[in-house]
Amino acid sequence: MKIAVLVSGNGSNLQALIDAQLAQHCSGTIVGVISNKADAFALQRAKQANIETQVIEHKVYPTREVFDDAMHQQLLEWEVELVVLAGFMRILSEKFVRAWEGKMINIHPSLLPLYKGMHTHQRVLNTGDVFHGCTVHYVTAELDAGPALLQGVLQVHQHDNVETLAKRVHELEHVIYPQVVEWICNQTIQHQAGQAFYKGQPLLKPLQLCQM
Ligand code: GAR
């Protein structure tokens, strides 16, 4: 399966996917990385791994739709079958999302449907939640709301702050994202008519990996 990874920043999740591929834990191939930021460190990670990169800067395009069209064309050129959003910090147009529905996944630093949007670690601390984590989900037009596939769950410790939670959530992300990508590549997870399936059964709630 040909995979493209879309990034905006550090790219530690991209690195986890590259490492899984190098360790032959991924039956797919990352054929390209697109960044909407020219200075994203993720681009260096891709180059280091000899993966083709493209910078498609949103700010040089007049509208979201035209920017998304440029990405769409690149994905078609690479003959991409799975789009992996890994810290890609742009909202995608409905047309783009529909074109890639069932073929595009995202990772979000919270236990969705809790804490869609930004600043998830701070919001968890403000609420005093006992559990926190991250979610891999199919992307739909509604932000952070598509069918959830796998969650990494951790217990919030008394001494946790935004930095420690961010670090602990990242560590979980680096485990669950390559796992889901592999499940999609080997068809353990499939998508049909807006619904996710795991081993042929409808996935009514996300699978969970708990790390207390
Ligand atoms: C990750 O924590 C990911 O969950 C988050 O951005 C970070 C990217 O880190 N994504 C979102 O917040 C999307 N809503 P990385 O660049 O080191 O992979």
Short mmCIF file of C-alpha atoms and ligand atoms in Angstrom, two decimals:
data_model
loop_
_atom_site.label_atom_id
_atom_site.label_comp_id
_atom_site.label_asym_id
_atom_site.label_seq_id
_atom_site.Cartn_x
_atom_site.Cartn_y
_atom_site.Cartn_z
CA MET A 1 0.00 0.00 0.00
CA LYS A 2 1.39 3.40 -1.01
CA ILE A 3 1.31 5.83 1.90
CA ALA A 4 1.72 9.60 2.01
CA VAL A 5 2.30 11.39 5.31
CA LEU A 6 1.17 15.00 5.76
CA VAL A 7 3.06 17.02 8.35
CA SER A 8 3.49 20.54 9.67
CA GLY A 9 6.12 20.29 12.40
CA ASN A 10 8.48 18.06 14.33
CA GLY A 11 7.38 14.80 12.74
CA SER A 12 8.02 12.39 15.60
CA ASN A 13 5.00 10.37 14.44
CA LEU A 14 6.43 10.32 10.93
CA GLN A 15 9.67 9.03 12.48
CA ALA A 16 7.76 6.25 14.25
CA LEU A 17 6.24 5.24 10.89
CA ILE A 18 9.64 5.36 9.18
CA ASP A 19 11.15 3.26 11.98
CA ALA A 20 8.33 0.70 11.70
CA GLN A 21 8.97 0.48 7.96
CA LEU A 22 12.73 0.04 8.49
CA ALA A 23 12.06 -2.66 11.08
CA GLN A 24 9.77 -4.35 8.52
CA HIS A 25 6.78 -3.93 10.81
CA CYS A 26 4.92 -2.13 8.03
CA SER A 27 3.81 -3.82 4.86
CA GLY A 28 3.11 -0.43 3.25
CA THR A 29 5.58 2.02 1.77
CA ILE A 30 5.80 5.70 2.54
CA VAL A 31 6.10 7.12 -0.97
CA GLY A 32 6.09 10.78 -0.04
CA VAL A 33 5.81 13.41 2.66
CA ILE A 34 3.99 16.70 2.18
CA SER A 35 4.55 19.64 4.50
CA ASN A 36 2.66 22.91 4.49
CA LYS A 37 5.66 24.48 6.21
CA ALA A 38 9.09 24.76 4.57
CA ASP A 39 10.94 24.67 7.90
CA ALA A 40 9.19 21.61 9.37
CA PHE A 41 11.77 19.30 10.96
CA ALA A 42 9.69 16.40 9.64
CA LEU A 43 11.09 17.16 6.16
CA GLN A 44 14.61 16.44 7.38
CA ARG A 45 13.46 13.15 8.86
CA ALA A 46 11.94 12.18 5.49
CA LYS A 47 15.06 13.18 3.54
CA GLN A 48 17.24 11.22 5.96
CA ALA A 49 15.12 8.17 5.12
CA ASN A 50 15.32 8.88 1.36
CA ILE A 51 11.62 9.60 1.13
CA GLU A 52 10.44 12.11 -1.45
CA THR A 53 9.22 15.41 0.03
CA GLN A 54 7.04 18.22 -1.24
CA VAL A 55 6.52 21.58 0.43
CA ILE A 56 3.06 22.89 -0.41
CA GLU A 57 2.75 26.09 1.56
CA HIS A 58 -0.83 27.01 2.35
CA LYS A 59 0.02 30.71 2.53
CA VAL A 60 0.85 30.97 -1.19
CA TYR A 61 -2.57 29.68 -2.23
CA PRO A 62 -5.57 32.04 -2.45
CA THR A 63 -8.06 29.68 -0.80
CA ARG A 64 -8.16 26.48 1.25
CA GLU A 65 -9.71 24.67 -1.73
CA VAL A 66 -6.90 25.62 -4.14
CA PHE A 67 -4.28 24.58 -1.54
CA ASP A 68 -6.06 21.26 -1.04
CA ASP A 69 -6.25 20.75 -4.83
CA ALA A 70 -2.46 21.11 -5.04
CA MET A 71 -2.05 18.43 -2.36
CA HIS A 72 -4.65 16.24 -4.07
CA GLN A 73 -2.75 16.40 -7.37
CA GLN A 74 0.50 15.43 -5.65
CA LEU A 75 -1.18 12.49 -3.91
CA LEU A 76 -2.60 11.29 -7.24
CA GLU A 77 0.81 11.63 -8.86
CA TRP A 78 2.31 9.41 -6.15
CA GLU A 79 -0.63 6.99 -6.60
CA VAL A 80 -1.30 7.17 -2.86
CA GLU A 81 -3.71 4.70 -1.29
CA LEU A 82 -3.50 5.87 2.32
CA VAL A 83 -3.05 9.43 3.58
CA VAL A 84 -1.67 9.68 7.12
CA LEU A 85 -2.01 13.03 8.88
CA ALA A 86 0.81 13.27 11.41
CA GLY A 87 0.71 16.62 13.16
CA PHE A 88 -0.72 18.27 10.04
CA MET A 89 -2.17 21.46 11.45
CA ARG A 90 -4.50 22.65 8.66
CA ILE A 91 -8.23 22.13 8.45
CA LEU A 92 -9.01 20.34 5.20
CA SER A 93 -11.82 21.33 2.83
CA GLU A 94 -14.90 19.15 2.58
CA LYS A 95 -14.12 18.34 -1.07
CA PHE A 96 -10.64 17.05 -0.19
CA VAL A 97 -11.92 15.03 2.77
CA ARG A 98 -14.64 13.45 0.62
CA ALA A 99 -12.12 12.56 -2.09
CA TRP A 100 -10.02 10.67 0.51
CA GLU A 101 -12.81 9.37 2.73
CA GLY A 102 -11.92 5.94 4.09
CA LYS A 103 -8.35 6.42 2.89
CA MET A 104 -7.21 9.12 5.31
CA ILE A 105 -6.43 8.82 9.03
CA ASN A 106 -5.39 11.26 11.73
CA ILE A 107 -3.92 11.06 15.21
CA HIS A 108 -5.23 13.37 17.88
CA PRO A 109 -3.83 13.90 21.40
CA SER A 110 -6.96 13.10 23.41
CA LEU A 111 -9.45 10.34 24.04
CA LEU A 112 -11.95 11.42 21.40
CA PRO A 113 -14.75 12.42 21.50
CA LEU A 114 -13.26 14.30 24.47
CA TYR A 115 -11.21 17.42 23.75
CA LYS A 116 -11.45 18.00 20.03
CA GLY A 117 -9.27 20.86 18.84
CA MET A 118 -6.22 22.36 20.53
CA HIS A 119 -4.53 22.45 23.97
CA THR A 120 -5.80 19.02 24.95
CA HIS A 121 -3.28 18.36 27.76
CA GLN A 122 -4.09 21.64 29.52
CA ARG A 123 -7.81 20.98 29.21
CA VAL A 124 -7.41 17.50 30.72
CA LEU A 125 -5.50 18.99 33.67
CA ASN A 126 -8.06 21.77 34.10
CA THR A 127 -10.87 19.23 34.29
CA GLY A 128 -8.95 16.91 36.61
CA ASP A 129 -9.48 13.85 34.43
CA VAL A 130 -8.08 10.51 35.61
CA PHE A 131 -7.44 9.22 32.09
CA HIS A 132 -5.95 10.81 28.98
CA GLY A 133 -4.40 9.59 25.76
CA CYS A 134 -4.57 9.70 22.00
CA THR A 135 -6.87 8.49 19.24
CA VAL A 136 -6.32 7.34 15.67
CA HIS A 137 -9.41 7.91 13.56
CA TYR A 138 -10.62 8.10 9.98
CA VAL A 139 -10.92 11.68 8.82
CA THR A 140 -14.37 13.06 8.03
CA ALA A 141 -15.52 16.57 7.22
CA GLU A 142 -16.30 17.26 10.88
CA LEU A 143 -13.09 18.05 12.80
CA ASP A 144 -11.71 15.20 14.97
CA ALA A 145 -15.00 13.30 14.64
CA GLY A 146 -14.51 10.39 12.18
CA PRO A 147 -14.72 6.71 13.20
CA ALA A 148 -12.18 6.10 15.98
CA LEU A 149 -9.95 3.04 15.49
CA LEU A 150 -7.44 2.75 18.32
CA GLN A 151 -6.81 4.74 21.47
CA GLY A 152 -3.74 4.82 23.66
CA VAL A 153 -4.91 5.34 27.23
CA LEU A 154 -2.81 6.51 30.18
CA GLN A 155 -3.56 7.42 33.75
CA VAL A 156 -2.93 11.04 34.70
CA HIS A 157 -0.53 11.14 37.64
CA GLN A 158 -0.73 13.68 40.42
CA HIS A 159 2.57 15.27 39.42
CA ASP A 160 1.73 15.46 35.69
CA ASN A 161 1.88 18.83 33.95
CA VAL A 162 1.41 19.83 30.30
CA GLU A 163 5.00 18.85 29.43
CA THR A 164 4.93 15.42 31.06
CA LEU A 165 1.52 14.65 29.60
CA ALA A 166 2.67 15.73 26.14
CA LYS A 167 5.70 13.44 26.44
CA ARG A 168 3.69 10.48 27.72
CA VAL A 169 0.99 10.93 25.05
CA HIS A 170 3.64 11.18 22.33
CA GLU A 171 5.18 7.89 23.48
CA LEU A 172 1.78 6.23 23.16
CA GLU A 173 1.19 7.83 19.76
CA HIS A 174 4.42 6.29 18.48
CA VAL A 175 3.07 2.85 19.38
CA ILE A 176 -0.53 3.10 18.20
CA TYR A 177 -0.05 4.98 14.92
CA PRO A 178 2.28 2.44 13.26
CA GLN A 179 -0.03 -0.31 14.57
CA VAL A 180 -3.11 1.17 12.90
CA VAL A 181 -1.22 1.86 9.66
CA GLU A 182 -0.16 -1.79 9.56
CA TRP A 183 -3.70 -2.98 10.32
CA ILE A 184 -4.94 -0.94 7.37
CA CYS A 185 -2.15 -2.20 5.10
CA ASN A 186 -2.89 -5.83 5.94
CA GLN A 187 -6.67 -5.22 5.85
CA THR A 188 -7.26 -6.06 9.53
CA ILE A 189 -9.00 -2.66 9.52
CA GLN A 190 -11.22 -1.77 6.59
CA HIS A 191 -13.60 1.04 5.75
CA GLN A 192 -16.94 0.73 4.04
CA ALA A 193 -19.73 3.28 3.68
CA GLY A 194 -18.52 5.50 6.50
CA GLN A 195 -18.04 2.59 8.90
CA ALA A 196 -14.80 1.05 10.21
CA PHE A 197 -14.41 -2.73 10.42
CA TYR A 198 -11.90 -4.69 12.52
CA LYS A 199 -11.34 -8.29 11.44
CA GLY A 200 -14.55 -8.08 9.43
CA GLN A 201 -16.73 -6.87 12.32
CA PRO A 202 -18.09 -3.32 12.63
CA LEU A 203 -15.89 -1.35 15.03
CA LEU A 204 -18.51 0.33 17.18
CA LYS A 205 -16.02 1.81 19.63
CA PRO A 206 -12.26 2.17 19.37
CA LEU A 207 -9.85 -0.53 20.45
CA GLN A 208 -7.75 0.55 23.40
CA LEU A 209 -4.16 0.08 24.46
CA CYS A 210 -3.74 0.97 28.14
CA GLN A 211 -0.46 2.08 29.63
CA MET A 212 -0.85 3.06 33.25
C1 GAR B 1 0.90 14.95 17.85
O1 GAR B 1 0.82 14.95 19.25
C2 GAR B 1 -0.48 14.82 17.25
O2 GAR B 1 -1.35 14.07 18.06
C3 GAR B 1 -0.92 16.25 17.19
O3 GAR B 1 0.23 16.95 16.80
C4 GAR B 1 1.37 16.29 17.33
C5 GAR B 1 2.39 16.18 16.22
O4 GAR B 1 3.61 15.71 16.72
N1 GAR B 1 -1.97 16.41 16.25
C6 GAR B 1 -3.00 17.22 16.44
O5 GAR B 1 -3.11 17.93 17.41
C7 GAR B 1 -4.03 17.21 15.33
N2 GAR B 1 -5.28 17.72 15.79
P1 GAR B 1 4.75 15.24 15.71
O6 GAR B 1 4.93 16.35 14.68
O7 GAR B 1 5.97 15.11 16.58
O8 GAR B 1 4.32 13.96 15.08
#
